[in-house]
PDB file of C-alpha atoms in Angstrom:
ATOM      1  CA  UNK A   1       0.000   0.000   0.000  1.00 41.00           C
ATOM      2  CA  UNK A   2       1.420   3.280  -0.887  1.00 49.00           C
ATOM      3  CA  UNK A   3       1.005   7.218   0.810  1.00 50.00           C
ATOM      4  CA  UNK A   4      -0.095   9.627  -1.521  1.00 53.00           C
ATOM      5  CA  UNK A   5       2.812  11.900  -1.704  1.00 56.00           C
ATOM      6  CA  UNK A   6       2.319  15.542  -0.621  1.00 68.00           C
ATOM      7  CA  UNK A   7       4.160  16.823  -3.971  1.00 81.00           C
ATOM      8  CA  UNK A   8       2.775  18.215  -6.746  1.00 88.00           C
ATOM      9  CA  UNK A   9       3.128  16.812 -10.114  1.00 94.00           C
ATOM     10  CA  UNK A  10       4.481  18.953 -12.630  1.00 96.00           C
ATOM     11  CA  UNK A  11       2.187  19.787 -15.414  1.00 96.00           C
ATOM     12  CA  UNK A  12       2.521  18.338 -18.873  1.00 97.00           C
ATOM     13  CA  UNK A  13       4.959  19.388 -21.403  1.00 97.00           C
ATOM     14  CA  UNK A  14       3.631  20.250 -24.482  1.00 96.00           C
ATOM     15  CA  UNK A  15       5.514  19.299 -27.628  1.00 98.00           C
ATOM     16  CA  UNK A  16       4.860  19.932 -31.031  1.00 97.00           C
ATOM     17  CA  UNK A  17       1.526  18.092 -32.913  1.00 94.00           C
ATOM     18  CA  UNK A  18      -0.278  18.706 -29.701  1.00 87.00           C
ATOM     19  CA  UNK A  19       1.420  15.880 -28.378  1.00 94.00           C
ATOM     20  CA  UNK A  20       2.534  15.960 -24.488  1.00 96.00           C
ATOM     21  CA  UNK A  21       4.385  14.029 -22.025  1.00 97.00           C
ATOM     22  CA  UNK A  22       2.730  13.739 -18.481  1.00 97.00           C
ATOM     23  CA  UNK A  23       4.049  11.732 -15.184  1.00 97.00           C
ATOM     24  CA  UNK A  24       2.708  10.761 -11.668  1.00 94.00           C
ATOM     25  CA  UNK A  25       6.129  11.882 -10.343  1.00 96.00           C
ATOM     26  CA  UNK A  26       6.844  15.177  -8.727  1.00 96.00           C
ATOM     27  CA  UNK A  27       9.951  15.968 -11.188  1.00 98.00           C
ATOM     28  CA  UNK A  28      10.917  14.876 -15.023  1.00 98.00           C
ATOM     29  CA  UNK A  29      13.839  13.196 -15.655  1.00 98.00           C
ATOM     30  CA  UNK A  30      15.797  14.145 -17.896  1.00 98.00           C
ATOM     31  CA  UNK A  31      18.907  11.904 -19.205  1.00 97.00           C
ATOM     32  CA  UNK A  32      22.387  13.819 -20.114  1.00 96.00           C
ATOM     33  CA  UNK A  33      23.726  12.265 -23.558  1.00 95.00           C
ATOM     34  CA  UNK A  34      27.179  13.708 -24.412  1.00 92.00           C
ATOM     35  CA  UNK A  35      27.860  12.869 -28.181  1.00 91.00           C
ATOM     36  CA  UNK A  36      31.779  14.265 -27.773  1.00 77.00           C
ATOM     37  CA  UNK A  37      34.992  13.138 -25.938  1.00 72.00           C
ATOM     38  CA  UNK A  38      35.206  16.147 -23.582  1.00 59.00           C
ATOM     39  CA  UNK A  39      32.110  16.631 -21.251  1.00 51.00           C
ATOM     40  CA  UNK A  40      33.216  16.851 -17.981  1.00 52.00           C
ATOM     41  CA  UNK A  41      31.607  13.530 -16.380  1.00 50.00           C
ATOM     42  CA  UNK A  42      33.222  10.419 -18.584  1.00 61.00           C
ATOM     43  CA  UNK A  43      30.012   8.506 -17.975  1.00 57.00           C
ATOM     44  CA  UNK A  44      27.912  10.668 -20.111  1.00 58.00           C
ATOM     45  CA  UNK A  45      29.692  10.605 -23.272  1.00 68.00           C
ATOM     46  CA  UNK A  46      29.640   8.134 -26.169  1.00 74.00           C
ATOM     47  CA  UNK A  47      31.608   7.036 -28.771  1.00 76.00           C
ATOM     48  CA  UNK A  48      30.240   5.740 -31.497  1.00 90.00           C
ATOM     49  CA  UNK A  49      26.477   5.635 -32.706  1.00 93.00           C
ATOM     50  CA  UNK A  50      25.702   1.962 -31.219  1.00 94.00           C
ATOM     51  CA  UNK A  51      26.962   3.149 -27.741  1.00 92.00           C
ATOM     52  CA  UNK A  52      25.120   6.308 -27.939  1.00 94.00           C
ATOM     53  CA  UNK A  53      21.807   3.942 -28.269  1.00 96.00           C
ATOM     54  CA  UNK A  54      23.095   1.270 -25.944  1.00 95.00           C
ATOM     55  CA  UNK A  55      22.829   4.021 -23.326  1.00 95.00           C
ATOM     56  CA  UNK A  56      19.973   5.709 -24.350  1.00 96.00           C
ATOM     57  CA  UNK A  57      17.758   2.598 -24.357  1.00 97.00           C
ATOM     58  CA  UNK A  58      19.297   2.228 -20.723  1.00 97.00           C
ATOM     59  CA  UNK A  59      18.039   5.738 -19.970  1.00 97.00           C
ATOM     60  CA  UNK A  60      15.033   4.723 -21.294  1.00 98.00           C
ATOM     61  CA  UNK A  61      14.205   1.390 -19.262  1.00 98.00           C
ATOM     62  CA  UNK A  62      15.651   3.227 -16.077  1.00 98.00           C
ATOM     63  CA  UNK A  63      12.911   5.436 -16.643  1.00 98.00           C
ATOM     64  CA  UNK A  64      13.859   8.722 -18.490  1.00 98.00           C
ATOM     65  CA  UNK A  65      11.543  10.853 -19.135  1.00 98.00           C
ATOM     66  CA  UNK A  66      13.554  12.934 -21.957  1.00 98.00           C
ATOM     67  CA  UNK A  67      17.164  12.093 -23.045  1.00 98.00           C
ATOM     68  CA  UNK A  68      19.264  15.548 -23.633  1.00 97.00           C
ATOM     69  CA  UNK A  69      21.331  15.172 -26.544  1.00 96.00           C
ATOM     70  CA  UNK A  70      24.771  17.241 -27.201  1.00 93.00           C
ATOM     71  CA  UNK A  71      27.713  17.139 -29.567  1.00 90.00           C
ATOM     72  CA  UNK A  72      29.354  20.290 -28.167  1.00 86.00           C
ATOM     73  CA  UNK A  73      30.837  20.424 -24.864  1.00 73.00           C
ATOM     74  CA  UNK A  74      29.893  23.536 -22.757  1.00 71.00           C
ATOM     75  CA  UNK A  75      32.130  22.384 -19.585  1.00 64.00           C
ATOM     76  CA  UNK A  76      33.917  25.658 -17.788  1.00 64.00           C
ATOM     77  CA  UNK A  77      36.438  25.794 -20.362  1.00 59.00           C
ATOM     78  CA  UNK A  78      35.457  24.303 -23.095  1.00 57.00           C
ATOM     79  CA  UNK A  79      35.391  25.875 -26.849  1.00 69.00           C
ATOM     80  CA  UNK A  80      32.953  25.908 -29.042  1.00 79.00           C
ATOM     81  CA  UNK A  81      33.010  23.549 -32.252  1.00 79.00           C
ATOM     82  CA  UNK A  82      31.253  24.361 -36.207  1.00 91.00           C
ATOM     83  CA  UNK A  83      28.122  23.422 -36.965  1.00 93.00           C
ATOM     84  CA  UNK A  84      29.048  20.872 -39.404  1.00 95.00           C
ATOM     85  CA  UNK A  85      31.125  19.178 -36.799  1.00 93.00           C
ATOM     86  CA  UNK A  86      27.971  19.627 -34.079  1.00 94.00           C
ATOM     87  CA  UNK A  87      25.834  18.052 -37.116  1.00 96.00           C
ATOM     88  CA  UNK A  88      27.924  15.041 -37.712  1.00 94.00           C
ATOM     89  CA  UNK A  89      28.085  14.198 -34.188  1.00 94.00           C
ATOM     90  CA  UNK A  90      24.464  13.845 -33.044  1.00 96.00           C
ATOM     91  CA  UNK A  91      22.260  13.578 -36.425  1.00 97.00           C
ATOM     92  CA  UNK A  92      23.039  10.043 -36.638  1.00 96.00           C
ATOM     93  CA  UNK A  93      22.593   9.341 -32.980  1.00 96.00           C
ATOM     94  CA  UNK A  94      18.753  10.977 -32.869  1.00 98.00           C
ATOM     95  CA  UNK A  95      18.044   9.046 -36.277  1.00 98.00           C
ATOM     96  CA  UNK A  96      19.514   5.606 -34.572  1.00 98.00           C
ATOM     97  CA  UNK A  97      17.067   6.042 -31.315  1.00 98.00           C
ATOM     98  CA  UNK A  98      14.165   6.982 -33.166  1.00 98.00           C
ATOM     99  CA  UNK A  99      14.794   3.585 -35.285  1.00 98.00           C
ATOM    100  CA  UNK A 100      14.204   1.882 -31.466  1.00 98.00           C
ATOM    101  CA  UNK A 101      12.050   4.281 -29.430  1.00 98.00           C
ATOM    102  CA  UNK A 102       9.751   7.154 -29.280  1.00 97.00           C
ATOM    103  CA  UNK A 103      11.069   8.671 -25.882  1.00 98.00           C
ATOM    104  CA  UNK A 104      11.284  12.973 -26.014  1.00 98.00           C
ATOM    105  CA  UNK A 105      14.720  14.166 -27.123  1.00 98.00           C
ATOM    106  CA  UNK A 106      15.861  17.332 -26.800  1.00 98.00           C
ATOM    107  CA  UNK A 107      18.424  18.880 -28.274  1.00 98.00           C
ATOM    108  CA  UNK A 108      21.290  20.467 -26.580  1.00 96.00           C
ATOM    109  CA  UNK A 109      22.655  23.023 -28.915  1.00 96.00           C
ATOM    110  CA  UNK A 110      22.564  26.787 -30.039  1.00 94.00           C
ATOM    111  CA  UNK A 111      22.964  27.049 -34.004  1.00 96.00           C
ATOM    112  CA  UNK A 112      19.835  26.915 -35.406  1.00 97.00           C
ATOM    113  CA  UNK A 113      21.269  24.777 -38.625  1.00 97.00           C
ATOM    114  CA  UNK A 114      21.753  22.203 -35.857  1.00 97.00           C
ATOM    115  CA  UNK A 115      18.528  22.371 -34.448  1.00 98.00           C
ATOM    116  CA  UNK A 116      16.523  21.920 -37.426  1.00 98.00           C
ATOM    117  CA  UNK A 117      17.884  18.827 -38.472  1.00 98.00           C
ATOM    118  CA  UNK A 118      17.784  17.834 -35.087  1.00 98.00           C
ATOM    119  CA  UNK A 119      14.103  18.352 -35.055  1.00 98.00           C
ATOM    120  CA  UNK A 120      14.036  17.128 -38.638  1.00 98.00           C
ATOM    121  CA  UNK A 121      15.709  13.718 -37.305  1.00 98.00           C
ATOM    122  CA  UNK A 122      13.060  13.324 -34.538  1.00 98.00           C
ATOM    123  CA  UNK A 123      14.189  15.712 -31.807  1.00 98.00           C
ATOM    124  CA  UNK A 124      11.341  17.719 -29.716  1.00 98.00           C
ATOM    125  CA  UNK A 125      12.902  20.173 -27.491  1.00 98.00           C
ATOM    126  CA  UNK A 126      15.417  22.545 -28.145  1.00 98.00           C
ATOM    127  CA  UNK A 127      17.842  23.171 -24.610  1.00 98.00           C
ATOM    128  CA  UNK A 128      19.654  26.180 -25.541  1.00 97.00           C
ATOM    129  CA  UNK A 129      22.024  28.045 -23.269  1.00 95.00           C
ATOM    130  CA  UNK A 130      22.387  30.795 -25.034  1.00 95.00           C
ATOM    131  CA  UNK A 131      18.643  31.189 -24.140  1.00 97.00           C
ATOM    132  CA  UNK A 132      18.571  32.063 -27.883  1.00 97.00           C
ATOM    133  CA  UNK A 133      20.761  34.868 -27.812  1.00 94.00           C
ATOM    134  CA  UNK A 134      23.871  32.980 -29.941  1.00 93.00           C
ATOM    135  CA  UNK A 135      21.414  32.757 -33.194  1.00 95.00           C
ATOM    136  CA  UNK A 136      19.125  34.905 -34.637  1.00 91.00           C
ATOM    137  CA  UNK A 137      17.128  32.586 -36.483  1.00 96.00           C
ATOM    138  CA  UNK A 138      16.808  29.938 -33.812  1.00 97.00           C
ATOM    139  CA  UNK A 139      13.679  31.490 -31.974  1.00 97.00           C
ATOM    140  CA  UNK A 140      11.801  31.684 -35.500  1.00 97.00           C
ATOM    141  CA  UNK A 141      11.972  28.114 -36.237  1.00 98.00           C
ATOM    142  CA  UNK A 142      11.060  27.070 -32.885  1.00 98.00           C
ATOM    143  CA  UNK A 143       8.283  29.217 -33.549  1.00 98.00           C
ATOM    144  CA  UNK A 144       7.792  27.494 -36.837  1.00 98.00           C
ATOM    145  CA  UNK A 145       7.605  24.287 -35.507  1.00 98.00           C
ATOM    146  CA  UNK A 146       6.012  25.102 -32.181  1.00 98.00           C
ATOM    147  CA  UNK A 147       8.613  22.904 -30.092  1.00 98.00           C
ATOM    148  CA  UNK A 148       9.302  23.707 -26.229  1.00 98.00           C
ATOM    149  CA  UNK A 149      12.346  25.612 -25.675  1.00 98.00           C
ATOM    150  CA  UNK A 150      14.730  25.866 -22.197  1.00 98.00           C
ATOM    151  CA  UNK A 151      16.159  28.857 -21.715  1.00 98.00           C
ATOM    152  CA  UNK A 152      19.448  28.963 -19.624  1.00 97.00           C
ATOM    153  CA  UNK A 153      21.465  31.620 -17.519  1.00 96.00           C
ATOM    154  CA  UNK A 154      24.793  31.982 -18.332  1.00 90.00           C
ATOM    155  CA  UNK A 155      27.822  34.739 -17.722  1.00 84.00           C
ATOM    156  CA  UNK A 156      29.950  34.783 -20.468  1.00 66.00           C
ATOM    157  CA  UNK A 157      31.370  31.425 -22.794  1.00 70.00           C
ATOM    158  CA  UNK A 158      31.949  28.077 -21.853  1.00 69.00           C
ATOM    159  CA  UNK A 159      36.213  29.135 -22.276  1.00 63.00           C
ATOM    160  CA  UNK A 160      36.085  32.245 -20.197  1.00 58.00           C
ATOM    161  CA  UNK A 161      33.158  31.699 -18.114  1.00 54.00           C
ATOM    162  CA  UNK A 162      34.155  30.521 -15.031  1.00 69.00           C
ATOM    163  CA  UNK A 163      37.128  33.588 -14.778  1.00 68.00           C
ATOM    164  CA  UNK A 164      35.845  36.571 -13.219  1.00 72.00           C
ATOM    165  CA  UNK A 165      32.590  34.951 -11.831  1.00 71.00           C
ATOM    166  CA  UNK A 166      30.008  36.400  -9.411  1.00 76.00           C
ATOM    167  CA  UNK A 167      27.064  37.813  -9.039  1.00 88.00           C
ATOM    168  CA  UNK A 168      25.369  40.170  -6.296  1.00 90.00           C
ATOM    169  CA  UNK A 169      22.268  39.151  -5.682  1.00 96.00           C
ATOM    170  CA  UNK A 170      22.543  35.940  -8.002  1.00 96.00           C
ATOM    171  CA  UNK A 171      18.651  34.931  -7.681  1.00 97.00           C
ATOM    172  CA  UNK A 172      17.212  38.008  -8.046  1.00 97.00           C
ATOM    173  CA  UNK A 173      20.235  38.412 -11.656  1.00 95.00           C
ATOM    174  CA  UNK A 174      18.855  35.147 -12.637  1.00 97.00           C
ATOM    175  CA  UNK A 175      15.521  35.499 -12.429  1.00 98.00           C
ATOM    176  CA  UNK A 176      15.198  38.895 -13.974  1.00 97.00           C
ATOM    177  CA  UNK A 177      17.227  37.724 -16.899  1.00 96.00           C
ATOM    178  CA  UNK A 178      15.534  34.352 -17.372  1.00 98.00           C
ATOM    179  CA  UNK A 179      11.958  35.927 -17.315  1.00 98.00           C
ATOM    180  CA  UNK A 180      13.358  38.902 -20.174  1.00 98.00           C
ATOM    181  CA  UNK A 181      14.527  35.970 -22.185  1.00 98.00           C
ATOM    182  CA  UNK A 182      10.815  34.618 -21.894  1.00 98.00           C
ATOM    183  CA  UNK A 183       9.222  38.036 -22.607  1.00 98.00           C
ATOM    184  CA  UNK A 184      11.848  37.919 -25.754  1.00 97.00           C
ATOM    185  CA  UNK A 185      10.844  34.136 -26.883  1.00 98.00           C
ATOM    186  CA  UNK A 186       7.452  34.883 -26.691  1.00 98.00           C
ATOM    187  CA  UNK A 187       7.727  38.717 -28.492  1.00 97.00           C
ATOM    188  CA  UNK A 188       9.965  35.984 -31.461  1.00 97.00           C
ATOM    189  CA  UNK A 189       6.799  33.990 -31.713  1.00 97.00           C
ATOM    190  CA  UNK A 190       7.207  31.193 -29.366  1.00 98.00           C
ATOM    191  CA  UNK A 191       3.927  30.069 -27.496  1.00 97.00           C
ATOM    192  CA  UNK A 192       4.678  30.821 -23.413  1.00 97.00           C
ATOM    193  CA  UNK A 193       3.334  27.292 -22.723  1.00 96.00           C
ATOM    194  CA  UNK A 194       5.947  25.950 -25.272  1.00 98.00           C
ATOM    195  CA  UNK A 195       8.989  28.057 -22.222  1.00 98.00           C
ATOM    196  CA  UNK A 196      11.022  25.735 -19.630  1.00 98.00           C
ATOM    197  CA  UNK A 197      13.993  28.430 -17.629  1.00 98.00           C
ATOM    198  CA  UNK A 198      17.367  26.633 -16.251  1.00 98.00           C
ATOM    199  CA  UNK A 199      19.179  29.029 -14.063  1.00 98.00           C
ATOM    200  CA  UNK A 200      22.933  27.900 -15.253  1.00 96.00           C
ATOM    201  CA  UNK A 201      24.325  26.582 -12.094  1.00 96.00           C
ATOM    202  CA  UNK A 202      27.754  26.490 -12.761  1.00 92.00           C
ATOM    203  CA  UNK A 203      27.717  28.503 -15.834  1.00 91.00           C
ATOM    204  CA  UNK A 204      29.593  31.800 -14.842  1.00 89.00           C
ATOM    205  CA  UNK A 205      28.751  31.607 -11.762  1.00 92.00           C
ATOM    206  CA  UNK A 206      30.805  31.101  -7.716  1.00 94.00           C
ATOM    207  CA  UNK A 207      30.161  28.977  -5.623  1.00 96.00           C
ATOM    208  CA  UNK A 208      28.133  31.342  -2.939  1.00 96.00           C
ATOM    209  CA  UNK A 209      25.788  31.968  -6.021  1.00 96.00           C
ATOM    210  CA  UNK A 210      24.912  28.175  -6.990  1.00 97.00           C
ATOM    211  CA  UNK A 211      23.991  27.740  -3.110  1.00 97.00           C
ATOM    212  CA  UNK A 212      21.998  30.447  -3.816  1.00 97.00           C
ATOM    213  CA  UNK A 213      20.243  29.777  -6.703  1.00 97.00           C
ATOM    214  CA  UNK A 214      19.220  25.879  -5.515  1.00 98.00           C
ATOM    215  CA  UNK A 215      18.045  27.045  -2.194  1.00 97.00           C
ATOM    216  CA  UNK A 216      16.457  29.738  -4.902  1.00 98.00           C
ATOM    217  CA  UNK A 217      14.850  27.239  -6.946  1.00 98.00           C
ATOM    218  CA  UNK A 218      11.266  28.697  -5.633  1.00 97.00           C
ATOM    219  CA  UNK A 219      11.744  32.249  -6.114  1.00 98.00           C
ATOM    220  CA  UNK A 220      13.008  31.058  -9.720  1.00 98.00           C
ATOM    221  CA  UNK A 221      10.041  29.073 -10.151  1.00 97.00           C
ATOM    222  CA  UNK A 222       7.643  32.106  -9.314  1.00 97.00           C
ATOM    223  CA  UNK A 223       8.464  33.408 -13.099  1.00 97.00           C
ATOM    224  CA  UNK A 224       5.855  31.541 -14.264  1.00 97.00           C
ATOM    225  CA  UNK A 225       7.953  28.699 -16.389  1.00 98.00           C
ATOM    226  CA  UNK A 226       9.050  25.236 -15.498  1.00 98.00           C
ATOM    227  CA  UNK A 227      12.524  25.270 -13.729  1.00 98.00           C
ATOM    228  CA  UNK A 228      15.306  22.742 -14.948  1.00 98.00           C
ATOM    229  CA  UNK A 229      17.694  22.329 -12.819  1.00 98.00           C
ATOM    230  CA  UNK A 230      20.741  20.778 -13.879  1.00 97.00           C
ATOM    231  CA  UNK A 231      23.099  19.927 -10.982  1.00 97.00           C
ATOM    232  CA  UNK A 232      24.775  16.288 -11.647  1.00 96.00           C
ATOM    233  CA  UNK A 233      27.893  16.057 -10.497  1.00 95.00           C
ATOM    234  CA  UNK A 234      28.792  19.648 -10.895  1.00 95.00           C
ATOM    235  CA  UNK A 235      31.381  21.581  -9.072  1.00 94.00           C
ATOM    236  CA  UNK A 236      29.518  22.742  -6.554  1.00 97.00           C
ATOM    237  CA  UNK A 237      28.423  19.352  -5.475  1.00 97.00           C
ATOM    238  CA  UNK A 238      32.415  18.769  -5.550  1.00 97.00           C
ATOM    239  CA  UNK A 239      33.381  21.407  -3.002  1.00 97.00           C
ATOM    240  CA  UNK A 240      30.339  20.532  -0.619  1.00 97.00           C
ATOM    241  CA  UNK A 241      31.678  17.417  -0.291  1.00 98.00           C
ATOM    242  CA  UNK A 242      35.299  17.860  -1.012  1.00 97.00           C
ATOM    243  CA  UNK A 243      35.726  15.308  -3.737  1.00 96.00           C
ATOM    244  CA  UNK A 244      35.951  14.398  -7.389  1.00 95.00           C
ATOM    245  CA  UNK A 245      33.266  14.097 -10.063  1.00 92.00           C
ATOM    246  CA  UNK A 246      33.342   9.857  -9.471  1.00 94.00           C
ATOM    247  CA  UNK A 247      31.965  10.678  -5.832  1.00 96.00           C
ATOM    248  CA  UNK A 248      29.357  13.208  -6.338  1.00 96.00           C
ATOM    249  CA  UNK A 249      26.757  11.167  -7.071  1.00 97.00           C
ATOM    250  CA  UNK A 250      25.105  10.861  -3.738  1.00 97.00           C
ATOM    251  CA  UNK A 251      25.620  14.496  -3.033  1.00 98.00           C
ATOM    252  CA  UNK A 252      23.887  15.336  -6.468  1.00 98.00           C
ATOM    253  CA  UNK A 253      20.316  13.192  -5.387  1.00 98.00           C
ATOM    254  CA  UNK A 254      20.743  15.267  -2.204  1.00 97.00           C
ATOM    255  CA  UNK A 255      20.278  19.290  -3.887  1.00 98.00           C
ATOM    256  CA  UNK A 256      18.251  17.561  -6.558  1.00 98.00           C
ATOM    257  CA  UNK A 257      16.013  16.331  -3.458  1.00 96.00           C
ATOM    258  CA  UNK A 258      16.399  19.932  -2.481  1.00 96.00           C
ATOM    259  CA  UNK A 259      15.542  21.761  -5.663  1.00 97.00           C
ATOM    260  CA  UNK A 260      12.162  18.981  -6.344  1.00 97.00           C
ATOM    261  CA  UNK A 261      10.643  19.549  -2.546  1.00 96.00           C
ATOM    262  CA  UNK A 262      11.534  23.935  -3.703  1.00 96.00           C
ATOM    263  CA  UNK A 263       9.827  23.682  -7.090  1.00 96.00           C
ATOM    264  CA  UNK A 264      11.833  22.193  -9.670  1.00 98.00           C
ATOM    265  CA  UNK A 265       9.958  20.639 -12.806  1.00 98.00           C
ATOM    266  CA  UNK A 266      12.811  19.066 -14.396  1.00 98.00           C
ATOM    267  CA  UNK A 267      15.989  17.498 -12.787  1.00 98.00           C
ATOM    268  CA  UNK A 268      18.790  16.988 -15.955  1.00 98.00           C
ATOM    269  CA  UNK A 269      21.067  14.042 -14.794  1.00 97.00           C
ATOM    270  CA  UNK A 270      24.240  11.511 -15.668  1.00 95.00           C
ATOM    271  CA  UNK A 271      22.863   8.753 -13.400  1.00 96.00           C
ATOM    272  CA  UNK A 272      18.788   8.272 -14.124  1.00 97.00           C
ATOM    273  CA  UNK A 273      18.447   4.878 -12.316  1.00 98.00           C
ATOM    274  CA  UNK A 274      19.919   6.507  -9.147  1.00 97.00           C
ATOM    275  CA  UNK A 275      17.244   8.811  -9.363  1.00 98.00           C
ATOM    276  CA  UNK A 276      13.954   7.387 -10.555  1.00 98.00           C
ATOM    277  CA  UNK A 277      14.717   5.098  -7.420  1.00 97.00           C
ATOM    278  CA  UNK A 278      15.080   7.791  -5.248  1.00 96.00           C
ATOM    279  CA  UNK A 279      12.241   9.913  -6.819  1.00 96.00           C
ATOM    280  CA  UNK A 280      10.226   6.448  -6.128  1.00 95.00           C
ATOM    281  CA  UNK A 281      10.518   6.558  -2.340  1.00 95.00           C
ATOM    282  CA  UNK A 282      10.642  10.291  -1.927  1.00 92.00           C
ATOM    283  CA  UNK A 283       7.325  10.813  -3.311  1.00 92.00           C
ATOM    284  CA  UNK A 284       5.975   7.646  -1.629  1.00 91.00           C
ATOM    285  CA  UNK A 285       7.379   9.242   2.195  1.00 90.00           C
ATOM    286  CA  UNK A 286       6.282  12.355   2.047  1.00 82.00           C
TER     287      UNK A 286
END
C-alpha cells in the first residue's frame, strides 16, 4: 500500500503536434547524452552511434523521461566547435534512437542549422544556453515548428566563463534575466506554454551563487515557467563534499532532493536509475 505523496506533479509538457508528455512523479527526468569526448563527467559521453543507443535505451528502461542530446561540450572551459562538426556528431545518434524508441529528445545546442535537423531527425525540445541569444534565427523556427524551448542563464562562454565569476544578488540576476529571455521568446513567436527556464548553475557563476540559486529554486520558479535544474555532479556538489566528479553522485540526489521539494519541474542528470529510485521513495514518504 502506498502514501499519496504531498508533492505536486508537474504539469505536462507540451511538444509539437499537440502531443505531451505527463508523469505521476513530482519531477521529469531528464537523461544527459554527451555525443563528444570532452564533457566533464566520462560517464555521459559516447563514442560511437551503437553506444550512444546502448545508453539511451538504458536511460530509457531506467525510466527517463527525456534524453538531452549534445555534440558540443559547454564544460567551464570548453570551446565551441562548427556546426558541421555539431551536425555530424548527433544527427546520426537521434536518427539511430528513433529507429528503437519514441522517448522525447531534446536537443542540446545553439545554431539553429543544428537544431533543425535535429528536429528534422526526430528531436522535440530545443535546450539552448544561449537562451537564444547565440542565433538569430533559432527562436523563428522554434516558432515554426512550435517545439518547447529551455532557456538557460549563463555569464559569459563556456572558455572564459568561469574567470571573473560572481554575481550580487545571483537569484534576483537570474531570475530577472531568465523571465526577459521569456518576454523575448514569446515577443519571437514562441507560445509561453511551449517556455522551460534553467538558471545555469555552474555557468559563470561562484560557488556562494549556486547555493543560492538551488536554495532559490522557488523564487526562480515564481516566473511563471518550469525550472530545470541541472546539478549532476557539478562543481559545486564537488566542493560541498570535497571530492571528485566519481563521488558526487550521492551528493547530487541530495540538492536535486532539495531543488524537487523547492519547485523544480525538471531534474537533468548523468545517473537516471539513481534517481527514478530515489524519486520512487521520496514521493511515496512524504
Amino acid at each position: 500500500m502506498t502514501c499519496k505523496s504531498k508533492l505536486k506533479t508537474p504539469a505536462p509538457l507540451i511538444l509539437s503536434g499537440n502531443r505531451s508528455i505527463t508523469t505521476s512523479n513530482p519531477v521529469f527526468v531528464m537523461g544527459i547524452l554527451n555525443i563528444n569526448n570532452d564533457s566533464f563527467w566520462e560517464g555521459s559521453r559516447a563514442a560511437s552511434v551503437d553506444s550512444a543507443l546502448r545508453i539511451a535505451l538504458k536511460m530509457v528502461e531506467d525510466g527517463a523521461d527525456i534524453i538531452d542530446i549534445g555534440g558540443e561540450s559547454t564544460r567551464p572551459g570548453a570551446g565551441y566547435i562548427s556546426a558541421e562538426e555539431e551536425l555530424k556528431r548527433i544527427i546520426p545518434v537521434i536518427r539511430e534512437i528513433r529507429k528503437h524508441s519514441q522517448v522525447v529528445l531534446s536537443c542540446d545546442t545553439r545554431k539553429s542549422d543544428v537544431f533543425r535537423a535535429a528536429f528534422e531527425a526526430g528531436a522535440d525540445i530545443l535546450n539552448d544556453i544561449s537562451a537564444l541569444q547565440d542565433d538569430s534565427f533559432l527562436a523563428g523556427y522554434c516558432s515554426q515548428v512550435d517545439c518547447p524551448v529551455i532557456l538557460m542563464h549563463k555569464k559569459g562562454i563556456p572558455l572564459t566563463m568561469q574567470n571573473n565569476p560572481g554575481m550580487r544578488t545571483p537569484v534576483k540576476e537570474v531570475k530577472k534575466y531568465l523571465e526577459n529571455a521569456a518576454k523575448n521568446a514569446v515577443k519571437m513567436g514562441i507560445k509561453k506554454s511551449k517556455i522551460i527556464i534553467d538558471p545555469g548553475i555552474g555557468f559563470g557563476k561562484t560557488y556562494n551563487d549556486n547555493i543560492s540559486l538551488i536554495r532559490g529554486t522557488g523564487e526562480i520558479a515564481k516566473a511563471g515557467y518550469p525550472v530545470l535544474m541541472a546539478l549532476s555532479r557539478k562543481t559545486v556538489i564537488g566542493d560541498i563534499l570535497n571530492c571528485g566528479i566519481q563521488d558526487r553522485l550521492y551528493g547530487t540526489i541530495a540538492a536535486n532532493m532539495i531543488s524537487v521539494l523547492k519547485g523544480a519541474s525538471i531534474i537533468r542528470v548523468h545517473d537516471v536509475k539513481a534517481h527514478t529510485d530515489f524519486i520512487k521513495v521520496f514521493k511515496d514518504l512524504l
